[in-house]
PDB file of N, CA and C in Angstrom:
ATOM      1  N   UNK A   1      35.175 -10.175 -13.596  1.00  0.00           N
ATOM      2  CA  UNK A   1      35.012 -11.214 -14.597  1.00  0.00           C
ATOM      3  C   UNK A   1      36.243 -11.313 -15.494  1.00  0.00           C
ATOM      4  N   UNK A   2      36.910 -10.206 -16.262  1.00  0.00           N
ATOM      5  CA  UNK A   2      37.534 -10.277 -16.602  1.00  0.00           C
ATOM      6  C   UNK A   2      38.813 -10.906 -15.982  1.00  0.00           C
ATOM      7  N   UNK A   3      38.939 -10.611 -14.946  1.00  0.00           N
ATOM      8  CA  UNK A   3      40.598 -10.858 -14.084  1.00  0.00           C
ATOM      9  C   UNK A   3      40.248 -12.553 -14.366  1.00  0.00           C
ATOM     10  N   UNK A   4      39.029 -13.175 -13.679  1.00  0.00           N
ATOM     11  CA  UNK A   4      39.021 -14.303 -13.399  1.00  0.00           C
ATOM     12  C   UNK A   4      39.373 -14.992 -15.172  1.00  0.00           C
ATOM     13  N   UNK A   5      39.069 -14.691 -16.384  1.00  0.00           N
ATOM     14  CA  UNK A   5      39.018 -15.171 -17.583  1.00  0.00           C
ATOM     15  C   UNK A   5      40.783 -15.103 -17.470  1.00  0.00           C
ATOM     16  N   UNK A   6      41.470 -14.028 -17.260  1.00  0.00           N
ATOM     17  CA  UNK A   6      43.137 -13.800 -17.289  1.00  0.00           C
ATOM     18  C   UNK A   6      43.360 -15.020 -16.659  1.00  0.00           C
ATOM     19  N   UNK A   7      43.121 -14.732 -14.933  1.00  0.00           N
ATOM     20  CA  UNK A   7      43.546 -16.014 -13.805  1.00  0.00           C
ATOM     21  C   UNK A   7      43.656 -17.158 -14.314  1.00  0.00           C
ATOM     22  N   UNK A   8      42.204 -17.883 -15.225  1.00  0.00           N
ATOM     23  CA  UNK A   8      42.094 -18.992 -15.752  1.00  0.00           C
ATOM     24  C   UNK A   8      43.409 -19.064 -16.562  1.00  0.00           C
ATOM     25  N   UNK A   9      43.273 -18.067 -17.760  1.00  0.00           N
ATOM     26  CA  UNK A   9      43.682 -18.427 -18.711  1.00  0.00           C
ATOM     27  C   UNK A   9      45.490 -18.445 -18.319  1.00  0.00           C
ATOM     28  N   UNK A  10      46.193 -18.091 -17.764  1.00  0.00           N
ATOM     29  CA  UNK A  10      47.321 -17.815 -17.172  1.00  0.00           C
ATOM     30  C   UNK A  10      47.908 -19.609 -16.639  1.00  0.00           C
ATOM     31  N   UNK A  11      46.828 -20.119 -15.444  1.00  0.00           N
ATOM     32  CA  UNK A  11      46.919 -21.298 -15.002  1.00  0.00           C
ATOM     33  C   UNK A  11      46.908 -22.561 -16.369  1.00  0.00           C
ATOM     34  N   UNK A  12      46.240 -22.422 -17.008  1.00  0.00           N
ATOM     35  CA  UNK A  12      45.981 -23.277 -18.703  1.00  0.00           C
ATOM     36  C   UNK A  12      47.177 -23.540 -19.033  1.00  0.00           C
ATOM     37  N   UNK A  13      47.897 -21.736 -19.292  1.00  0.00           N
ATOM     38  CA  UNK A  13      48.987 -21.698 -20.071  1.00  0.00           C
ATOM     39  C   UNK A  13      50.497 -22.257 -19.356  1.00  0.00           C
ATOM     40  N   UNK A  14      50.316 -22.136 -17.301  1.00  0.00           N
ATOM     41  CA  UNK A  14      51.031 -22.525 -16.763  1.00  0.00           C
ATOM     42  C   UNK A  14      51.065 -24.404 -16.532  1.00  0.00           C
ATOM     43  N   UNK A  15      50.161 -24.830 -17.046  1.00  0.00           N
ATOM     44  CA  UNK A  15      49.666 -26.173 -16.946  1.00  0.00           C
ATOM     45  C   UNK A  15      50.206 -26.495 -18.001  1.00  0.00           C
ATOM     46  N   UNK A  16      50.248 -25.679 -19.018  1.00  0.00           N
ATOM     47  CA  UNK A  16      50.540 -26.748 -20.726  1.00  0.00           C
ATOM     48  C   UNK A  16      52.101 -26.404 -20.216  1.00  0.00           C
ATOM     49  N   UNK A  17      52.736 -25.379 -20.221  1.00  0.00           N
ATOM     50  CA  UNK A  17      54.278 -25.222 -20.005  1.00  0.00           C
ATOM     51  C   UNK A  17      54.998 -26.517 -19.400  1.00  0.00           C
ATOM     52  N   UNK A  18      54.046 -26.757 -18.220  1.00  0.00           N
ATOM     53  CA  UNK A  18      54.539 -27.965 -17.114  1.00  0.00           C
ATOM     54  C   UNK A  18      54.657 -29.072 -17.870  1.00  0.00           C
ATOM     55  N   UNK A  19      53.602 -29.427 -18.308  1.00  0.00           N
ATOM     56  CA  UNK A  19      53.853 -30.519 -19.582  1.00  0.00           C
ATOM     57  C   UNK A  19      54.407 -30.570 -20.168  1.00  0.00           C
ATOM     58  N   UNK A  20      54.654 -29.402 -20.944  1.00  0.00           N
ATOM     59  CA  UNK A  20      55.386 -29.894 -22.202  1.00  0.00           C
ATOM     60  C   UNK A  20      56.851 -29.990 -21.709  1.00  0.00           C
ATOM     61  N   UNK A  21      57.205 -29.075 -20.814  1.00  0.00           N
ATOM     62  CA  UNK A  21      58.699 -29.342 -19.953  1.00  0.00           C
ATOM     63  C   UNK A  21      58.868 -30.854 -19.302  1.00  0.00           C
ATOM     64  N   UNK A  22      57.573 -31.595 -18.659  1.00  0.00           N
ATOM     65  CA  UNK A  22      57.709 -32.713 -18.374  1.00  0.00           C
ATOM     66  C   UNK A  22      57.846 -34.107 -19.295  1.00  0.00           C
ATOM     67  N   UNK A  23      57.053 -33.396 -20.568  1.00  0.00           N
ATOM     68  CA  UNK A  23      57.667 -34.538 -21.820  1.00  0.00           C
ATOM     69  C   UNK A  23      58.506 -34.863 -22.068  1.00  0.00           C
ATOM     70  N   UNK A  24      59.578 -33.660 -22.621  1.00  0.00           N
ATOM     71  CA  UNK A  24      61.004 -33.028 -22.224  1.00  0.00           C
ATOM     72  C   UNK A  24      61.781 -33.658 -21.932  1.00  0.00           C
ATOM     73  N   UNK A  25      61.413 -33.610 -20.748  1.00  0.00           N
ATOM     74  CA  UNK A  25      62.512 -34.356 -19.192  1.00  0.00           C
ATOM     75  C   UNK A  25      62.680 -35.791 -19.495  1.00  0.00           C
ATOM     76  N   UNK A  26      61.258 -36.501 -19.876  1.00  0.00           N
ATOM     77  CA  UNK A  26      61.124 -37.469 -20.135  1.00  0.00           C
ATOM     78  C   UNK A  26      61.846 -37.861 -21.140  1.00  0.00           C
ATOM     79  N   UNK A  27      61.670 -37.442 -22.511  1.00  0.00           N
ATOM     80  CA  UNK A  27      62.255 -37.726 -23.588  1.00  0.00           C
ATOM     81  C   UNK A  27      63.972 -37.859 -23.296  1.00  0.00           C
ATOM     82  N   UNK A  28      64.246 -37.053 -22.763  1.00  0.00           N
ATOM     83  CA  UNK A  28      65.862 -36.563 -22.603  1.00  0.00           C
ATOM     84  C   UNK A  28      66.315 -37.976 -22.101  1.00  0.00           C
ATOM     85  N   UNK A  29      65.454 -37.847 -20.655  1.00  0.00           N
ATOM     86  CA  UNK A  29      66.006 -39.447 -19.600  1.00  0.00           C
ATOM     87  C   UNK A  29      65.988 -40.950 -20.957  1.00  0.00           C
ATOM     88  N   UNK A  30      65.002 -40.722 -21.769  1.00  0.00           N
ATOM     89  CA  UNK A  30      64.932 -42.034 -22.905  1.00  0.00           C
ATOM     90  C   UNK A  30      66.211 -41.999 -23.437  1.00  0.00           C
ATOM     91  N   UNK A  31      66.340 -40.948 -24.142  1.00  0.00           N
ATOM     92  CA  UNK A  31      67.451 -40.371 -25.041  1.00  0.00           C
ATOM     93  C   UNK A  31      69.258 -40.871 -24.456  1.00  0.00           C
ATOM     94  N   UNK A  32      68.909 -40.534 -22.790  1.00  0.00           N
ATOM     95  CA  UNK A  32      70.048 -40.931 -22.550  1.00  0.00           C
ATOM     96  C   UNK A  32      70.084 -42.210 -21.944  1.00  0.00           C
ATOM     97  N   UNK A  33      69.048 -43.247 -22.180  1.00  0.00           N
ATOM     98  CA  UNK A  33      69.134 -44.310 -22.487  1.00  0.00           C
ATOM     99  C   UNK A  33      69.278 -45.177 -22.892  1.00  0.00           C
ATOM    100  N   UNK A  34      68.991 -44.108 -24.123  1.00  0.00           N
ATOM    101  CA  UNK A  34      69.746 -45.133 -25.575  1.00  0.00           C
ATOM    102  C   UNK A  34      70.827 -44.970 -26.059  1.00  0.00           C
ATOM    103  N   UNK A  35      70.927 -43.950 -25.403  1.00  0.00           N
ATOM    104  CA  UNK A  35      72.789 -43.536 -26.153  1.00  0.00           C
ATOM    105  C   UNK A  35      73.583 -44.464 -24.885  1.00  0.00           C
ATOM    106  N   UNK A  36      73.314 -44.813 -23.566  1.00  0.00           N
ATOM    107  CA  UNK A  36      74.279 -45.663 -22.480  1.00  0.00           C
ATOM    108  C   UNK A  36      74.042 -47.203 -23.776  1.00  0.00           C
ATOM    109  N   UNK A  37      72.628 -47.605 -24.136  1.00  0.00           N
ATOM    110  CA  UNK A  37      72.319 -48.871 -24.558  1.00  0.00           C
ATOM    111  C   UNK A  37      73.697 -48.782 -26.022  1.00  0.00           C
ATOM    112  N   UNK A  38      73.434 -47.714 -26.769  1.00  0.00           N
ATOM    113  CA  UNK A  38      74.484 -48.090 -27.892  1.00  0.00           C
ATOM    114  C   UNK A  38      76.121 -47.838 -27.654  1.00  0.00           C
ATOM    115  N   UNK A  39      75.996 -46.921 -26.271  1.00  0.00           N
ATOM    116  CA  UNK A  39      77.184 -47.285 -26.040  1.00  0.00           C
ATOM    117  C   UNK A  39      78.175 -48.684 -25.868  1.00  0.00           C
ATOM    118  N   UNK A  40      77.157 -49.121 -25.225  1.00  0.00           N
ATOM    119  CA  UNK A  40      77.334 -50.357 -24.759  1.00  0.00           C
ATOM    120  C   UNK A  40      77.696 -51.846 -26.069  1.00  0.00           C
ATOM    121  N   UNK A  41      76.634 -51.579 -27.023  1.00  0.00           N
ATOM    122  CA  UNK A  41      77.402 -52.186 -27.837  1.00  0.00           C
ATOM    123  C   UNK A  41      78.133 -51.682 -28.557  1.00  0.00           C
ATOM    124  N   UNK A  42      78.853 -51.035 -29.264  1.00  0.00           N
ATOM    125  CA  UNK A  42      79.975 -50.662 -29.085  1.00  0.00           C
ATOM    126  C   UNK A  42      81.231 -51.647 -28.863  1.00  0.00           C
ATOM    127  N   UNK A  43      80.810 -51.045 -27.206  1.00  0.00           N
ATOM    128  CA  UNK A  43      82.343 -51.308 -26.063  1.00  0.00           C
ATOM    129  C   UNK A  43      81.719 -53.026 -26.639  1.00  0.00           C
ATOM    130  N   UNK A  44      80.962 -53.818 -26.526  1.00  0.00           N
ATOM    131  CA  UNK A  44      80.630 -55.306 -27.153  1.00  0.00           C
ATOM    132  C   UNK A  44      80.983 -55.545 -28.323  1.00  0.00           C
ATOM    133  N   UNK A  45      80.936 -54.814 -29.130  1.00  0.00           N
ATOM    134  CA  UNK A  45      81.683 -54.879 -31.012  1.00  0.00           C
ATOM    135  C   UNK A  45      83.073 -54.911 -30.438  1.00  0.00           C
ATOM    136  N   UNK A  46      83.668 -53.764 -29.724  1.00  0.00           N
ATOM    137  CA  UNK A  46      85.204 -53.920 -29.372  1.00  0.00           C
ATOM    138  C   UNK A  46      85.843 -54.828 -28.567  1.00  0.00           C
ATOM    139  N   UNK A  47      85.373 -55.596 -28.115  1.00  0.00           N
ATOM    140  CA  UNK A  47      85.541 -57.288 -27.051  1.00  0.00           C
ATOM    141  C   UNK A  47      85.454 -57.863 -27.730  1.00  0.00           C
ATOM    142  N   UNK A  48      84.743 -57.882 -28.970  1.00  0.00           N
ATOM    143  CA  UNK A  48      84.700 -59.283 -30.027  1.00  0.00           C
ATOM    144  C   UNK A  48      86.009 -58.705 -31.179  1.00  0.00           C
ATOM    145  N   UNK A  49      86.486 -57.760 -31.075  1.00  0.00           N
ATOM    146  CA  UNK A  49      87.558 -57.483 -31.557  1.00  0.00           C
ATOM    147  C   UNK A  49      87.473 -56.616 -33.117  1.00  0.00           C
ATOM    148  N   UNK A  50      86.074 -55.809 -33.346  1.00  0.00           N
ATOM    149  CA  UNK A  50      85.593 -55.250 -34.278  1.00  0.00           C
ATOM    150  C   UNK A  50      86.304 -53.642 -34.237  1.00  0.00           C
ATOM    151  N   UNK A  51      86.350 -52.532 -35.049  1.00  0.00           N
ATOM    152  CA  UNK A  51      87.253 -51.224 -35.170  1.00  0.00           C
ATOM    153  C   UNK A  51      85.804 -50.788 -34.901  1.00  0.00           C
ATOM    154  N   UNK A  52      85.830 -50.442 -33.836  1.00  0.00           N
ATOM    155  CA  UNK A  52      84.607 -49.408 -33.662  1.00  0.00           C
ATOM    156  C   UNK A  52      84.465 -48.352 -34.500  1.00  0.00           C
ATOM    157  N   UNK A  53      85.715 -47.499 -35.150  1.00  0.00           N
ATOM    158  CA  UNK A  53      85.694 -46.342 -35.540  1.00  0.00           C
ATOM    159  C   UNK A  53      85.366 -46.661 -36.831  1.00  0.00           C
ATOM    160  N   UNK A  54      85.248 -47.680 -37.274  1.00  0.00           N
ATOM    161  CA  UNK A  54      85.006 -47.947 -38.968  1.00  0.00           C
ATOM    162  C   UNK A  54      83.536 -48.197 -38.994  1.00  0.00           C
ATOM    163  N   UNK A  55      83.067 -49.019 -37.609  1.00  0.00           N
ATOM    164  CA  UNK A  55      81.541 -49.174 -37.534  1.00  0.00           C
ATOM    165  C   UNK A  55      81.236 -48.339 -37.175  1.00  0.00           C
ATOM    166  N   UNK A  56      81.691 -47.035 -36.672  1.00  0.00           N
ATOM    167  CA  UNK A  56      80.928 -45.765 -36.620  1.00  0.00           C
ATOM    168  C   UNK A  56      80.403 -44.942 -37.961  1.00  0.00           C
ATOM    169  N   UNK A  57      81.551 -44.898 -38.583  1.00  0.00           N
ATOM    170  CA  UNK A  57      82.048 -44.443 -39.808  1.00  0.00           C
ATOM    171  C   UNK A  57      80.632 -45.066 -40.744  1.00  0.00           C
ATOM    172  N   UNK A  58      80.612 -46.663 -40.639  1.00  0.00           N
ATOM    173  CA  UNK A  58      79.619 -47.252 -41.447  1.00  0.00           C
ATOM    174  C   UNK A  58      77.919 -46.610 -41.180  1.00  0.00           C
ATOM    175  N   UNK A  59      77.868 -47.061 -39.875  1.00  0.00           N
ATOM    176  CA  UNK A  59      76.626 -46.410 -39.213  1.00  0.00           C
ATOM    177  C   UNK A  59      76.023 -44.809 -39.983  1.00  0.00           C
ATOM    178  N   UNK A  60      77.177 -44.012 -40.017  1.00  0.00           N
ATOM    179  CA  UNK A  60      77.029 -42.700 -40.401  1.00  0.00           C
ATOM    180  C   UNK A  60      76.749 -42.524 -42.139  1.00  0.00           C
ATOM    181  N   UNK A  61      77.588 -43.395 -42.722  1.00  0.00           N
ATOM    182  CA  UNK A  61      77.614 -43.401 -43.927  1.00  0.00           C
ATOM    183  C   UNK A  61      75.835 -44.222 -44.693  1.00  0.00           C
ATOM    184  N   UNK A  62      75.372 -45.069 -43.408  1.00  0.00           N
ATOM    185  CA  UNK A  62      74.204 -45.593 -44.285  1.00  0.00           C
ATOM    186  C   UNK A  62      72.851 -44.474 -43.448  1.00  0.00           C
ATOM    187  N   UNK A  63      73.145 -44.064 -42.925  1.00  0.00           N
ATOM    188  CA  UNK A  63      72.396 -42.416 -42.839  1.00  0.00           C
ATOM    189  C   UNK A  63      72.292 -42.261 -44.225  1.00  0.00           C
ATOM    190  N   UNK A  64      72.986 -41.882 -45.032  1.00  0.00           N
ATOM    191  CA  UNK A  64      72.372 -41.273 -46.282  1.00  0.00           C
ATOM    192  C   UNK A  64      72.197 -41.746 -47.840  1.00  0.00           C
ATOM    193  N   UNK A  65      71.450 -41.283 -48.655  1.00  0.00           N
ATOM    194  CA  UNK A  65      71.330 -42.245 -49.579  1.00  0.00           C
ATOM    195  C   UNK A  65      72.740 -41.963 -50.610  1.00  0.00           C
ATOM    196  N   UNK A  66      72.642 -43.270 -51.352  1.00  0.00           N
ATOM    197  CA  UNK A  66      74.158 -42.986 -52.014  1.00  0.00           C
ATOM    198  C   UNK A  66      74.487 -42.431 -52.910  1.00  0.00           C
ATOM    199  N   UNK A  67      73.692 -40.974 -53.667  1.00  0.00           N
ATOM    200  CA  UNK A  67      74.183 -39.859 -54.161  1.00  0.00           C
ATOM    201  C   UNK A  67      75.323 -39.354 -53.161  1.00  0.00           C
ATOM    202  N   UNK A  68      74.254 -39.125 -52.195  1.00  0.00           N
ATOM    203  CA  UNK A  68      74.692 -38.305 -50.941  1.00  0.00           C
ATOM    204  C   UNK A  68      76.791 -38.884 -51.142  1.00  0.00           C
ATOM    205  N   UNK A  69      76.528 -40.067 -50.971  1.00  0.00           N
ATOM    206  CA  UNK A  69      77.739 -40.553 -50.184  1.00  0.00           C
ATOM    207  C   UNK A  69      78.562 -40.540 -51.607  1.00  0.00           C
ATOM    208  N   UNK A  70      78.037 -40.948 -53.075  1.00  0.00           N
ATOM    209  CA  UNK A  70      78.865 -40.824 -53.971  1.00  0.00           C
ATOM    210  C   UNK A  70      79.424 -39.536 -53.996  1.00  0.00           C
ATOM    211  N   UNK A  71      78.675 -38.125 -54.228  1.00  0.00           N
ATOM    212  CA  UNK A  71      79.278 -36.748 -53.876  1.00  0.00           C
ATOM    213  C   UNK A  71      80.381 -36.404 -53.147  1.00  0.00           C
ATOM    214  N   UNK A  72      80.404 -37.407 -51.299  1.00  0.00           N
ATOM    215  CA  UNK A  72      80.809 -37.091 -50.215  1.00  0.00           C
ATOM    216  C   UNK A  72      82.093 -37.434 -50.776  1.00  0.00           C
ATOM    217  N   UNK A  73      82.416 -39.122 -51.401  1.00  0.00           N
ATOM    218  CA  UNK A  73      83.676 -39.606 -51.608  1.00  0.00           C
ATOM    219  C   UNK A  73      84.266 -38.908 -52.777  1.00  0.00           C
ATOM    220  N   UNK A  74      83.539 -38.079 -53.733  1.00  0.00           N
ATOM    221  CA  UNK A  74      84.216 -37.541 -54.609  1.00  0.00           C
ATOM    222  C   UNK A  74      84.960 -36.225 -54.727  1.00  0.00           C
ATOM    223  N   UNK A  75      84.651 -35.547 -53.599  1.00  0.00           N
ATOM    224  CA  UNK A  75      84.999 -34.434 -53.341  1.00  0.00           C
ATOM    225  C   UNK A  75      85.899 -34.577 -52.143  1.00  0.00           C
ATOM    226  N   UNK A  76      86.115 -36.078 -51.205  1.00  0.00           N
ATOM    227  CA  UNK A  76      87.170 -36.368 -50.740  1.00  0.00           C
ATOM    228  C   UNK A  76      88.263 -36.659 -51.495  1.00  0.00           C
ATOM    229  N   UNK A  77      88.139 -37.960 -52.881  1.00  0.00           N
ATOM    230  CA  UNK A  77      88.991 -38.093 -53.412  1.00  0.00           C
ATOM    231  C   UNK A  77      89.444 -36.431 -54.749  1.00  0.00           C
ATOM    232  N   UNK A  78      88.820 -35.062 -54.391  1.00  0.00           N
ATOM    233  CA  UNK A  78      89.395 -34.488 -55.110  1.00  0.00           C
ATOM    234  C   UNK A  78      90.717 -33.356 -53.902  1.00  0.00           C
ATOM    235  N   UNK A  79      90.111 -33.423 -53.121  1.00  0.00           N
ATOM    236  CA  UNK A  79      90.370 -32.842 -52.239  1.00  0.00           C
ATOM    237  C   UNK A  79      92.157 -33.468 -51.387  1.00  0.00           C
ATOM    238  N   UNK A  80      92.022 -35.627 -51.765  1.00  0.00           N
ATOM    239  CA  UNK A  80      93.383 -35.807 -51.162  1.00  0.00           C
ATOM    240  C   UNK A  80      94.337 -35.637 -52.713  1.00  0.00           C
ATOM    241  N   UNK A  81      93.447 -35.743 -53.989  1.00  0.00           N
ATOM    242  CA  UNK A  81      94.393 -35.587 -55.158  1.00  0.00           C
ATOM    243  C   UNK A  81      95.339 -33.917 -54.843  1.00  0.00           C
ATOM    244  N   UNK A  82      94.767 -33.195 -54.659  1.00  0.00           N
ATOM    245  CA  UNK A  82      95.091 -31.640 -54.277  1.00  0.00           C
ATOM    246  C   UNK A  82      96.124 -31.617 -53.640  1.00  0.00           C
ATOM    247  N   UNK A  83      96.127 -32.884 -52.456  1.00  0.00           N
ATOM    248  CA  UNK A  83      97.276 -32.920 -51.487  1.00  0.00           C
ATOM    249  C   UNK A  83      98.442 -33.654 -51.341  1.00  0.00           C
ATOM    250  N   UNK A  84      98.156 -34.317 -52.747  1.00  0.00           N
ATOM    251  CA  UNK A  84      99.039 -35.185 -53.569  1.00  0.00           C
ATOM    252  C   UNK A  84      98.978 -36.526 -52.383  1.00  0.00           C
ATOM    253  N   UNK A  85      97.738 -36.800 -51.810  1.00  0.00           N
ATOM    254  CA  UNK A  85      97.894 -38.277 -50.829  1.00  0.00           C
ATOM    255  C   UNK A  85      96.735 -39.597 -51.847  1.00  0.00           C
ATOM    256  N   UNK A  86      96.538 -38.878 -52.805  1.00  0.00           N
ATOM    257  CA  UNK A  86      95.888 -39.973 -53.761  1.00  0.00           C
ATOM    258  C   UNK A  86      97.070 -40.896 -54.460  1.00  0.00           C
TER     259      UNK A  86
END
């Protein structure tokens, strides 16, 4: 009786593993779906003749709220004063 309660319980635990590894898989294949999809515009911002690297830059910068980013630029602009490029 006992073995069979292990057996069960073993197969359960080998059943949820499978899953949750198959979510996983799944998620990943999305994931790198959307990163080909934003690649893509992008390389479309750069045909219409846009600086990708500044719309990256932007993208990243409205990630956070604008303490965040007031802090970020102030400790840049103390940091190029230091290097005498202010």
């Amino acid at each position: 009786m006992a073995d069979e309660i292990t057996e069960s319980s073993q197969t359960v635990a080998a059943g949820q593993l499978r899953a949750f590894i198959e979510r996983i898989e799944r998620l990943e294949e999305e994931k790198k779906t959307i990163a080909d999809d934003i690649k893509d515009v992008y390389a479309e911002a750069k045909g219409t003749g846009f600086d990708t690297k500044a719309i990256r830059t932007i993208v990243r910068l409205r990630k956070k709220d604008q303490a965040e980013r007031e802090e970020e630029e102030s400790i840049l602009d103390l940091y190029m004063s230091a290097l005498g490029m202010a």
